[in-house]
Structures are given as structure tokens and as C-alpha cells.
Coordinates of C-alpha atoms in Angstrom, one line a residue:
M520 CA -5.9 -40.3 74.5
S521 CA -9.0 -42.4 75.2
L522 CA -12.1 -42.5 73.1
R523 CA -14.0 -40.7 75.9
S524 CA -11.6 -37.8 75.8
K525 CA -11.7 -37.4 72.0
L526 CA -15.6 -37.3 72.1
S527 CA -15.4 -34.6 74.9
R528 CA -13.1 -32.4 72.8
L529 CA -15.3 -32.7 69.7
S530 CA -18.3 -31.6 71.8
D531 CA -16.4 -28.5 73.0
L532 CA -15.5 -27.5 69.4
A533 CA -19.0 -28.0 68.2
G534 CA -20.3 -25.6 70.8
E535 CA -17.9 -22.9 69.7
T536 CA -18.7 -23.2 65.9
P537 CA -21.9 -21.0 65.9
A538 CA -20.0 -18.2 67.6
L539 CA -17.3 -18.3 65.1
L540 CA -19.7 -18.3 62.2
K541 CA -21.5 -15.4 63.7
S542 CA -18.3 -13.5 64.1
E543 CA -17.4 -14.0 60.5
K544 CA -20.8 -12.9 59.2
S545 CA -20.8 -9.8 61.3
E546 CA -17.9 -8.4 59.2
P547 CA -19.0 -6.1 56.4
A548 CA -18.7 -7.7 52.9
T549 CA -16.4 -6.0 50.3
P550 CA -18.5 -5.1 47.3
L551 CA -17.5 -6.7 43.9
A552 CA -15.8 -4.4 41.4
P553 CA -18.5 -3.2 39.1
T554 CA -16.4 -1.6 36.4
L555 CA -13.2 -2.0 34.5
E556 CA -11.9 1.3 36.1
H557 CA -12.3 -0.1 39.5
L558 CA -10.3 -3.2 38.6
R559 CA -7.5 -1.0 37.2
A560 CA -7.5 1.1 40.4
K561 CA -7.0 -2.0 42.5
M562 CA -4.2 -3.3 40.2
N563 CA -2.5 0.1 40.5
A564 CA -2.7 0.0 44.2
I565 CA -1.2 -3.5 44.3
L566 CA 1.6 -2.4 42.0
E567 CA 2.4 0.6 44.2
R568 CA 2.6 -1.6 47.4
S569 CA 4.8 -4.2 45.6
G570 CA 7.1 -1.6 44.1
I571 CA 6.5 -2.8 40.6
E572 CA 6.5 -0.1 37.9
K573 CA 3.1 0.7 36.5
P574 CA 2.4 -0.2 32.8
P575 CA 2.9 2.8 30.4
A576 CA -0.1 4.9 29.5
P577 CA -1.7 4.1 26.1
R578 CA 0.1 5.6 23.1
P579 CA -1.4 8.8 21.7
V580 CA -2.6 8.5 18.1
D581 CA -4.2 11.9 17.4
T582 CA -0.9 13.5 16.6
D583 CA 0.9 14.9 13.6
D584 CA 2.8 11.6 13.1
L585 CA -0.4 9.5 13.5
P586 CA -3.4 11.4 12.4
F587 CA -6.0 8.9 13.7
A588 CA -9.3 9.9 15.3
S589 CA -10.4 7.9 18.4
I590 CA -14.0 6.8 18.4
E591 CA -15.7 5.3 21.5
T592 CA -17.5 2.0 20.7
D593 CA -19.1 -0.8 22.8
L594 CA -16.0 -2.8 22.5
G595 CA -13.6 0.0 23.3
L596 CA -11.7 2.8 21.4
L597 CA -11.5 2.5 17.7
H598 CA -8.6 4.5 16.0
V599 CA -9.5 5.6 12.5
R600 CA -7.8 7.6 9.7
T601 CA -10.0 8.5 6.7
F602 CA -9.4 10.4 3.5
R603 CA -11.1 10.6 0.1
L604 CA -9.6 10.4 -3.4
S605 CA -11.4 11.7 -6.5
P606 CA -11.8 9.3 -9.5
A607 CA -9.2 11.5 -11.3
H608 CA -6.5 10.5 -8.8
R609 CA -3.7 8.6 -10.4
T610 CA -1.3 6.0 -9.2
G611 CA 1.5 6.6 -11.7
R612 CA -0.2 6.7 -15.1
A613 CA -3.3 4.8 -14.0
P614 CA -6.4 6.7 -12.9
L615 CA -8.9 5.4 -10.3
L616 CA -12.0 6.0 -12.4
P617 CA -11.8 2.8 -14.5
A618 CA -11.8 0.7 -11.4
R619 CA -15.4 1.7 -10.7
D620 CA -16.7 0.7 -14.2
A621 CA -14.3 -2.1 -15.1
S622 CA -15.5 -5.3 -16.7
T623 CA -16.2 -7.9 -14.0
E624 CA -16.7 -10.4 -16.8
L625 CA -13.1 -9.9 -17.9
L626 CA -11.8 -9.8 -14.4
A627 CA -13.6 -13.1 -13.6
L628 CA -11.9 -14.7 -16.6
L629 CA -8.5 -13.4 -15.7
A630 CA -9.0 -14.6 -12.1
L631 CA -10.4 -17.9 -13.4
D632 CA -13.2 -17.4 -10.9
P633 CA -16.8 -17.3 -12.4
S634 CA -18.3 -16.1 -9.1
L635 CA -16.8 -12.6 -9.7
Q636 CA -18.8 -12.0 -12.9
A637 CA -22.0 -11.1 -11.2
C638 CA -20.4 -8.7 -8.7
Q639 CA -20.7 -4.9 -8.7
L640 CA -17.3 -3.2 -8.5
G641 CA -19.0 -0.1 -7.1
G642 CA -19.5 -2.2 -3.9
A643 CA -16.0 -3.8 -3.8
L644 CA -14.0 -3.6 -0.6
Y645 CA -10.2 -3.3 -1.1
L646 CA -8.4 -4.7 1.9
D647 CA -4.8 -4.9 3.1
T648 CA -3.3 -5.7 6.5
E649 CA 0.0 -4.9 8.3
T650 CA 0.8 -7.5 10.9
T651 CA 3.1 -8.4 13.8
G652 CA 4.6 -11.2 11.8
L653 CA 4.6 -12.7 8.3
S654 CA 4.4 -16.3 9.2
G655 CA 0.7 -16.3 10.3
G656 CA -0.6 -18.4 13.2
T657 CA -2.8 -17.5 16.2
G658 CA -0.2 -15.2 17.7
T659 CA -0.1 -12.9 14.7
V660 CA -2.1 -9.8 15.0
A661 CA -3.2 -7.4 12.2
F662 CA -2.3 -4.1 14.0
L663 CA -3.3 -2.0 10.9
V664 CA -6.0 -2.7 8.4
G665 CA -6.4 -0.6 5.3
L666 CA -9.8 -0.5 3.6
A667 CA -11.0 1.3 0.5
F668 CA -14.5 1.6 -1.0
W669 CA -16.5 3.8 -3.3
E670 CA -18.8 6.3 -1.7
G671 CA -20.5 9.3 -3.3
G672 CA -18.3 9.1 -6.4
D673 CA -15.0 9.1 -4.4
L674 CA -12.7 6.3 -3.3
V675 CA -12.8 6.4 0.6
V676 CA -9.6 5.1 2.3
E677 CA -10.2 4.0 5.9
Q678 CA -7.3 2.8 8.0
L679 CA -7.8 1.1 11.4
L680 CA -5.0 1.1 14.0
V681 CA -4.7 -1.2 17.0
R682 CA -2.9 1.1 19.4
E683 CA -2.3 -1.6 22.0
L684 CA -2.3 -5.4 21.4
G685 CA -5.3 -5.8 23.6
E686 CA -7.5 -3.4 21.7
E687 CA -8.1 -5.2 18.4
A688 CA -11.8 -6.1 19.0
P689 CA -13.2 -2.6 17.9
M690 CA -11.0 -2.8 14.8
L691 CA -12.3 -6.3 13.9
E692 CA -15.9 -5.3 14.5
R693 CA -15.4 -2.4 12.0
V694 CA -13.8 -4.7 9.4
A695 CA -16.7 -7.1 9.8
M696 CA -19.2 -4.3 9.3
R697 CA -17.4 -3.2 6.1
L698 CA -17.4 -6.8 4.8
R699 CA -21.1 -7.2 5.4
K700 CA -21.8 -4.2 3.2
A701 CA -19.4 -5.2 0.4
T702 CA -20.3 -7.1 -2.8
M703 CA -16.8 -8.5 -3.2
I704 CA -13.3 -8.4 -1.7
V705 CA -10.2 -7.2 -3.6
T706 CA -6.7 -8.0 -2.1
F707 CA -3.1 -8.7 -3.2
N708 CA -2.2 -12.2 -1.8
G709 CA -5.3 -12.0 0.5
K710 CA -6.5 -15.5 -0.2
A711 CA -3.3 -16.9 1.3
F712 CA -2.6 -14.4 4.0
D713 CA -4.9 -11.5 4.9
M714 CA -8.3 -13.2 5.0
P715 CA -7.2 -16.4 6.8
L716 CA -5.5 -14.2 9.4
L717 CA -8.6 -12.0 9.9
R718 CA -10.8 -15.1 10.2
T719 CA -8.5 -16.4 12.9
R720 CA -8.6 -13.1 14.8
F721 CA -12.5 -13.0 14.5
V722 CA -12.6 -16.4 16.2
M723 CA -10.0 -15.4 18.9
N724 CA -12.0 -12.3 19.8
R725 CA -15.4 -14.1 19.6
I726 CA -16.6 -11.8 16.8
E727 CA -19.0 -13.3 14.2
A728 CA -17.1 -13.4 10.9
P729 CA -19.1 -12.3 7.8
E730 CA -20.1 -14.9 5.3
G731 CA -17.6 -15.6 2.5
L732 CA -17.6 -13.1 -0.4
P733 CA -16.4 -13.4 -3.9
H734 CA -12.7 -12.6 -3.7
L735 CA -10.5 -11.1 -6.4
D736 CA -6.9 -11.8 -5.5
L737 CA -4.8 -9.6 -7.8
L738 CA -1.6 -11.5 -7.1
H739 CA -2.9 -14.4 -9.2
V740 CA -3.9 -12.2 -12.1
A741 CA -0.5 -10.4 -12.0
R742 CA 1.4 -13.7 -12.1
R743 CA -0.5 -14.8 -15.2
L744 CA 0.0 -11.5 -17.0
H745 CA 3.4 -10.3 -16.0
K746 CA 5.6 -13.1 -14.7
P747 CA 6.3 -14.6 -18.2
R748 CA 8.3 -11.4 -19.0
G749 CA 10.3 -11.7 -15.8
I750 CA 8.5 -9.2 -13.5
T751 CA 8.7 -10.3 -9.8
C752 CA 5.1 -10.1 -8.7
R753 CA 5.5 -8.0 -5.5
L754 CA 3.0 -5.1 -5.3
T755 CA 5.8 -2.5 -5.3
N756 CA 7.3 -4.1 -8.4
I757 CA 4.0 -4.1 -10.2
E758 CA 3.5 -0.5 -9.3
R759 CA 6.8 0.5 -10.8
E760 CA 6.8 -1.7 -13.9
I761 CA 3.1 -1.7 -14.8
L762 CA 1.7 1.5 -13.3
G763 CA 4.8 3.7 -13.5
F764 CA 4.6 4.6 -9.8
E765 CA 7.7 4.8 -7.6
R766 CA 7.1 5.0 -3.8
D767 CA 9.0 7.7 -1.9
N768 CA 10.6 6.8 1.4
D769 CA 8.7 3.5 1.7
V770 CA 9.2 1.0 4.5
D771 CA 10.1 -2.5 3.5
S772 CA 7.5 -5.1 4.3
A773 CA 10.0 -7.1 6.3
D774 CA 10.5 -4.1 8.7
V775 CA 6.8 -3.3 9.3
S776 CA 6.5 -5.4 12.5
A777 CA 9.7 -3.9 13.9
C778 CA 8.3 -0.4 13.4
Y779 CA 5.2 -1.4 15.3
F780 CA 7.0 -2.9 18.2
H781 CA 9.2 0.2 18.4
F782 CA 6.0 2.2 18.7
L783 CA 4.7 0.0 21.5
R784 CA 7.9 0.3 23.4
T785 CA 8.6 4.0 23.0
G786 CA 5.3 5.7 21.9
D787 CA 7.2 7.2 19.0
G788 CA 4.5 7.7 16.3
S789 CA 7.0 8.8 13.7
A790 CA 8.3 5.2 13.4
L791 CA 4.8 4.1 12.5
R792 CA 4.0 6.9 10.0
R793 CA 5.8 5.3 7.1
V794 CA 3.9 2.0 7.8
V795 CA 0.6 3.9 7.6
E796 CA 1.6 5.5 4.3
H797 CA 2.8 2.1 3.0
N798 CA -0.6 0.6 3.8
S799 CA -2.6 3.4 2.1
W800 CA -0.5 3.0 -1.0
D801 CA -1.3 -0.7 -1.1
V802 CA -5.1 -0.3 -1.1
V803 CA -5.1 2.6 -3.6
S804 CA -2.7 0.7 -6.0
M805 CA -5.1 -2.3 -5.9
A806 CA -7.9 -0.1 -7.2
A807 CA -5.7 1.3 -10.0
L808 CA -4.8 -2.3 -11.0
V809 CA -8.5 -3.3 -11.1
G810 CA -9.1 -0.5 -13.5
L811 CA -6.1 -1.5 -15.7
Y812 CA -6.9 -5.3 -15.7
G813 CA -10.6 -4.7 -16.3
E814 CA -10.3 -2.4 -19.3
P815 CA -11.7 -3.5 -22.7
L816 CA -9.0 -5.1 -24.8
E817 CA -9.3 -2.7 -27.7
G818 CA -8.4 0.2 -25.4
S819 CA -6.1 -1.6 -23.0
Q820 CA -3.1 0.3 -21.6
L821 CA -1.3 -3.0 -20.8
D822 CA 2.1 -3.6 -22.3
P823 CA 1.8 -5.6 -25.6
E824 CA 3.7 -8.5 -24.0
D825 CA 1.2 -8.6 -21.1
L826 CA -1.5 -9.1 -23.7
I827 CA 0.1 -12.5 -24.4
G828 CA -0.6 -13.4 -20.8
V829 CA -4.2 -12.1 -21.2
A830 CA -4.6 -14.3 -24.3
R831 CA -3.3 -17.4 -22.7
T832 CA -5.4 -16.9 -19.6
L833 CA -8.6 -16.3 -21.6
K834 CA -7.8 -19.5 -23.6
R835 CA -7.4 -21.4 -20.3
A836 CA -10.8 -20.0 -19.2
G837 CA -12.4 -21.1 -22.4
A838 CA -13.1 -17.6 -23.7
M839 CA -11.7 -18.4 -27.2
D840 CA -13.0 -15.3 -28.9
G841 CA -11.5 -13.0 -26.3
A842 CA -8.3 -15.0 -26.4
A843 CA -8.0 -14.6 -30.1
A844 CA -8.7 -10.9 -29.9
A845 CA -6.0 -10.4 -27.3
A846 CA -3.5 -12.4 -29.3
E847 CA -4.3 -10.4 -32.4
T848 CA -3.9 -7.1 -30.5
A849 CA -0.5 -8.3 -29.1
V850 CA 0.7 -9.2 -32.6
Q851 CA -0.4 -5.9 -34.1
R852 CA 1.3 -4.0 -31.2
G853 CA 4.6 -5.7 -31.9
A854 CA 4.8 -8.2 -29.0
G855 CA 7.2 -10.4 -31.0
H856 CA 7.5 -14.1 -31.8
E857 CA 5.7 -15.1 -28.6
S858 CA 2.5 -13.3 -29.7
I859 CA 2.5 -15.2 -33.0
R860 CA 3.0 -18.4 -31.1
V861 CA 0.0 -17.7 -28.8
R862 CA -2.1 -16.7 -31.8
A863 CA -1.2 -20.0 -33.4
E864 CA -2.1 -22.0 -30.2
I865 CA -5.5 -20.3 -30.0
A866 CA -6.2 -20.8 -33.7
K867 CA -5.4 -24.5 -33.3
A868 CA -7.7 -24.8 -30.3
R869 CA -10.5 -23.1 -32.1
G870 CA -10.1 -25.4 -35.1
D871 CA -8.8 -22.7 -37.4
R872 CA -5.9 -24.9 -38.8
A873 CA -5.3 -22.7 -41.7
R874 CA -4.4 -19.7 -39.4
A875 CA -2.4 -22.0 -37.2
L876 CA -0.4 -23.4 -40.2
R877 CA 0.4 -19.9 -41.4
D878 CA 1.6 -18.8 -37.9
Y879 CA 3.7 -21.9 -37.2
A880 CA 5.2 -21.7 -40.6
E881 CA 6.2 -18.1 -40.1
L882 CA 7.7 -19.0 -36.7
A883 CA 9.6 -21.9 -38.1
E884 CA 11.4 -19.5 -40.6
K885 CA 12.2 -17.0 -37.8
I886 CA 13.2 -19.1 -34.8
D887 CA 14.8 -22.5 -34.1
C888 CA 12.2 -24.1 -31.8
D889 CA 11.5 -27.8 -31.5
R890 CA 8.0 -27.2 -30.3
V891 CA 7.1 -25.1 -33.3
R892 CA 8.5 -27.9 -35.6
L893 CA 6.4 -30.5 -33.8
E894 CA 3.1 -28.4 -34.2
L895 CA 3.9 -27.7 -37.8
A896 CA 4.7 -31.3 -38.5
K897 CA 1.3 -32.3 -37.1
L898 CA -0.4 -29.8 -39.3
Y899 CA 1.5 -31.0 -42.4
E900 CA 0.6 -34.6 -41.7
H901 CA -3.0 -34.4 -40.7
Y902 CA -4.3 -31.1 -42.3
V903 CA -2.2 -30.5 -45.4
K904 CA -1.7 -34.3 -46.0
E905 CA 2.0 -33.8 -46.9
P906 CA 3.9 -36.4 -44.9
A907 CA 7.2 -35.6 -46.6
R908 CA 7.2 -32.0 -45.3
A909 CA 6.2 -33.3 -41.9
L910 CA 9.1 -35.8 -42.0
A911 CA 11.6 -33.1 -42.9
L912 CA 10.6 -31.2 -39.8
V913 CA 10.7 -34.3 -37.6
E914 CA 14.2 -35.1 -38.8
Q915 CA 15.4 -31.7 -37.5
G916 CA 14.2 -32.5 -34.0
T917 CA 10.9 -32.1 -32.2
A918 CA 9.8 -31.5 -28.6
E919 CA 9.1 -35.1 -27.8
S920 CA 10.9 -38.1 -26.5
E921 CA 13.3 -39.9 -28.8
P922 CA 11.1 -43.1 -29.0
S923 CA 8.1 -41.0 -29.9
R924 CA 10.1 -39.0 -32.5
R925 CA 11.3 -42.3 -34.1
H926 CA 7.8 -43.7 -34.1
R927 CA 6.5 -40.5 -35.8
A928 CA 9.3 -40.5 -38.4
A929 CA 8.6 -44.2 -39.3
R930 CA 4.9 -43.5 -39.7
L931 CA 5.5 -40.4 -41.9
T932 CA 8.0 -42.4 -44.0
R933 CA 5.4 -45.1 -44.6
K934 CA 2.8 -42.5 -45.5
A935 CA 5.1 -40.8 -47.9
R936 CA 5.9 -44.1 -49.6
D937 CA 2.2 -45.0 -49.8
Q938 CA 1.5 -41.7 -51.6
G939 CA 4.1 -42.8 -54.2
L940 CA 6.0 -39.5 -53.8
G941 CA 9.6 -39.5 -55.0
V942 CA 12.3 -37.2 -53.9
R943 CA 11.9 -34.9 -56.8
D944 CA 8.2 -34.3 -55.9
Q945 CA 8.7 -33.2 -52.4
G946 CA 9.3 -29.5 -52.9
R947 CA 12.3 -27.4 -52.1
G948 CA 14.4 -27.9 -49.1
T949 CA 13.2 -31.5 -48.3
G950 CA 14.6 -33.7 -51.1
S951 CA 17.9 -34.3 -49.4
L952 CA 16.1 -35.9 -46.5
F953 CA 14.8 -38.6 -48.7
R954 CA 18.0 -39.7 -50.5
G955 CA 18.7 -43.3 -49.9
L956 CA 15.2 -44.2 -48.9
P957 CA 14.2 -47.6 -50.5

């Protein structure tokens, strides 16, 4: 085709363009969908034409199995279950009342967190989550959040349910509101799991997360107090062994997500009811534990062996007077050899070497322990100035490396010789150790 022919065709098309544009503009414009309901209607129409099954209706929650009230909010429906417990309510043998007036100073020491000391327990927010997975990550959702707080003299338990996976924004907004009103947070393993998860969900849903609050994680306290006597520090174990509370028909934590997914598939609320009860037990038990851990030592209901953990933790926190009082209480209540050991450790740390000497000497007569012999040998050498007695203990074996033990024995031998002490002057039970010395 020649250049002239091409130019002619372009001219013809240019002449038709205005007419085409006019024709397109003359058609009425389809209005944009103004509401979410309109978009849903369009999607349903498309599904009907394509033969694809419609998504199931949202699961009902205001039922006997799931007694949640649905509240309309700016972010959607919020599903809430609320009930109140009087301060006289007990979890096993532990009442709730002490949790409101417990010593935050003692709790701060046991948690090794000074920021808790100035907090008001009356404004504490107890928090626990049930999630779609235990591994965390951005895909894990907290589908049920249990909260508890003091109001009008009662402990109010508030549980927030995410009925569908796309409906978590109203729940997160309520959690954020409760956090803003709180003076502190109380959880059980919340520092490692619950709070990092919620912070991630706040970001994913573009909800402003509240500023960080002082956080009492009871798992850390429980490990310091109970693990030395062999108690596995899961909350259900702590309830049974420490509070004397046995859950009835509880759901195992590993099965929680399966129960929720079953609810999403079938709408069977009964599968989720045990999870709801499990969650409420968690937050109420935390309040009972706060009351128990924060009780004054003289009236503490803790087991005598747990007071050993209290004494060691207070020593670690630098509260030596409290540590000594806890150790003394443990000894008086019959906590056994370990209570005498911790009393000796604290006495030594406080500079009360006479008390430490008596306790270590008593232990050395009752138990065969190389650590006790080492501590007693140090006291005989440096405090009592009786190197021969110290040497007798070192020769029996001490908790130190063999080169260190030989070095200590040689030093003590020289000291004994320098004092001019013979075998006959060493006191009972030690002379045989010096036979043959030059």
C-alpha cells in the first residue's frame, strides 16, 4: 500500500472518532457501590451465575453453647461474654480478695522487675489468648481473648470472640481500650507469646497499639518458686499443685485451635464451649496466684519448700532482710535440709558468718555434700582461723576442680604448720588426717 493510501485511511478514521466517543458517552454510567452490603449483593449475583456455592452465613454466638452478646461498633460486630466474681470467690483454696491488695513490692522482687513496685493492683488487667496456632507468626490469630479487671469491688471477666477470621478488628480495638485504662498487665507466659502476638495483630489491622505497660509474667515467678521441687510450670499444674484446683472436663491447650476450626467449618458452638471455659479459668487463676504470691511472708499460704524459692529470689533481687525472713520461715515450717542451706547462703551474703558457720556445720553432720564442705572449709580457714579443721574437710572432697582442691589443701597445710599445731591439738575427728605430715 502506498503512502498516499495510508494517509487517506488515517483521515477516514479520524473523522469517525468523535462519533464513537459521543456514542460511548451517551450510555448511562453505572454508579459506584456505596456500601459493603451492595458489594456483597454483587458478589452473590456473580456466584449464582457461576454456579459456585455461596459462603456460609456467619456463625451464631448468642446461644446456649456460646453465650456471647453481639455489639455493633464502628469496626463491625464485637462478640462479648461478661460475668462478675465476688472477692470471696475461690480457685481451689485461694480466694480472689488478696489479689486486689497484694504487695506490689514483693511481686516486683519475685518478678525481678522494679517497674512493678509503683503499680496499683486494683488497675491490673489480666490477659490470656486462645489462638489458631501455638507457633506464632503473622498468620496466627487470637480468636478468643480473656480479660479480667477489678470494678466496683468485683472481678469482671470479659471474653472477646472472633466469630469469623475477618472480624478481629473490633476485638483488637476493645483490647486496646482495656490496655489504655490499665495500670499493669498480668499474664502467664504473656511476655513470650500473648503480647507479641497481639502487637503483631494490631499492626496487621492498622490499630494503634497502646504504650507498653509494666508486665507481671507469672510463669517466671512460678519457675523460681516451684520448679526446684519438681513441679512442671504449666498453669493447670500450678492450679492443681499450688492452688488445689482441679479443672473439670477441660480441653487440652494443644486441641484449642482444632476446636475453633471445627466451629468455623460446622457452626457447632458446643465444640467451642470448653475452650471458652478453659480461657476463663486461665484469667481467674492468674488473679488467685497474684494474691498468693503477693501475701506477706508471715502469713503466706505457700508450701514451706516454696519459701526456699522465695528466699533465693529475694536474695537475687538484693532484698536481704526479706530473704533472711523467708529462709527462717521455711526452716521453722520444716522445709528440710535445703532451707538450712539457703539460710546459710543468705547469712554468708549478709556478712553474718557466725550464723552461716552454725548452719553449714549442722548440714555437714546431716548430709554428705561436697558444696557444704567447701563452704564450711572457707569459714574455718578465714573466719574461725582453724586451718586444720578446714583441711580435714578438704581432704574429704569439695565442689571444686582437682587442681583447685590440691592448691587449697597445700595452703591449709602450710597454715597449720605455721601455727605450730600438732596432731594432738587439732580436736576430735581430724588427727588421723595429719599423721605422717613432716
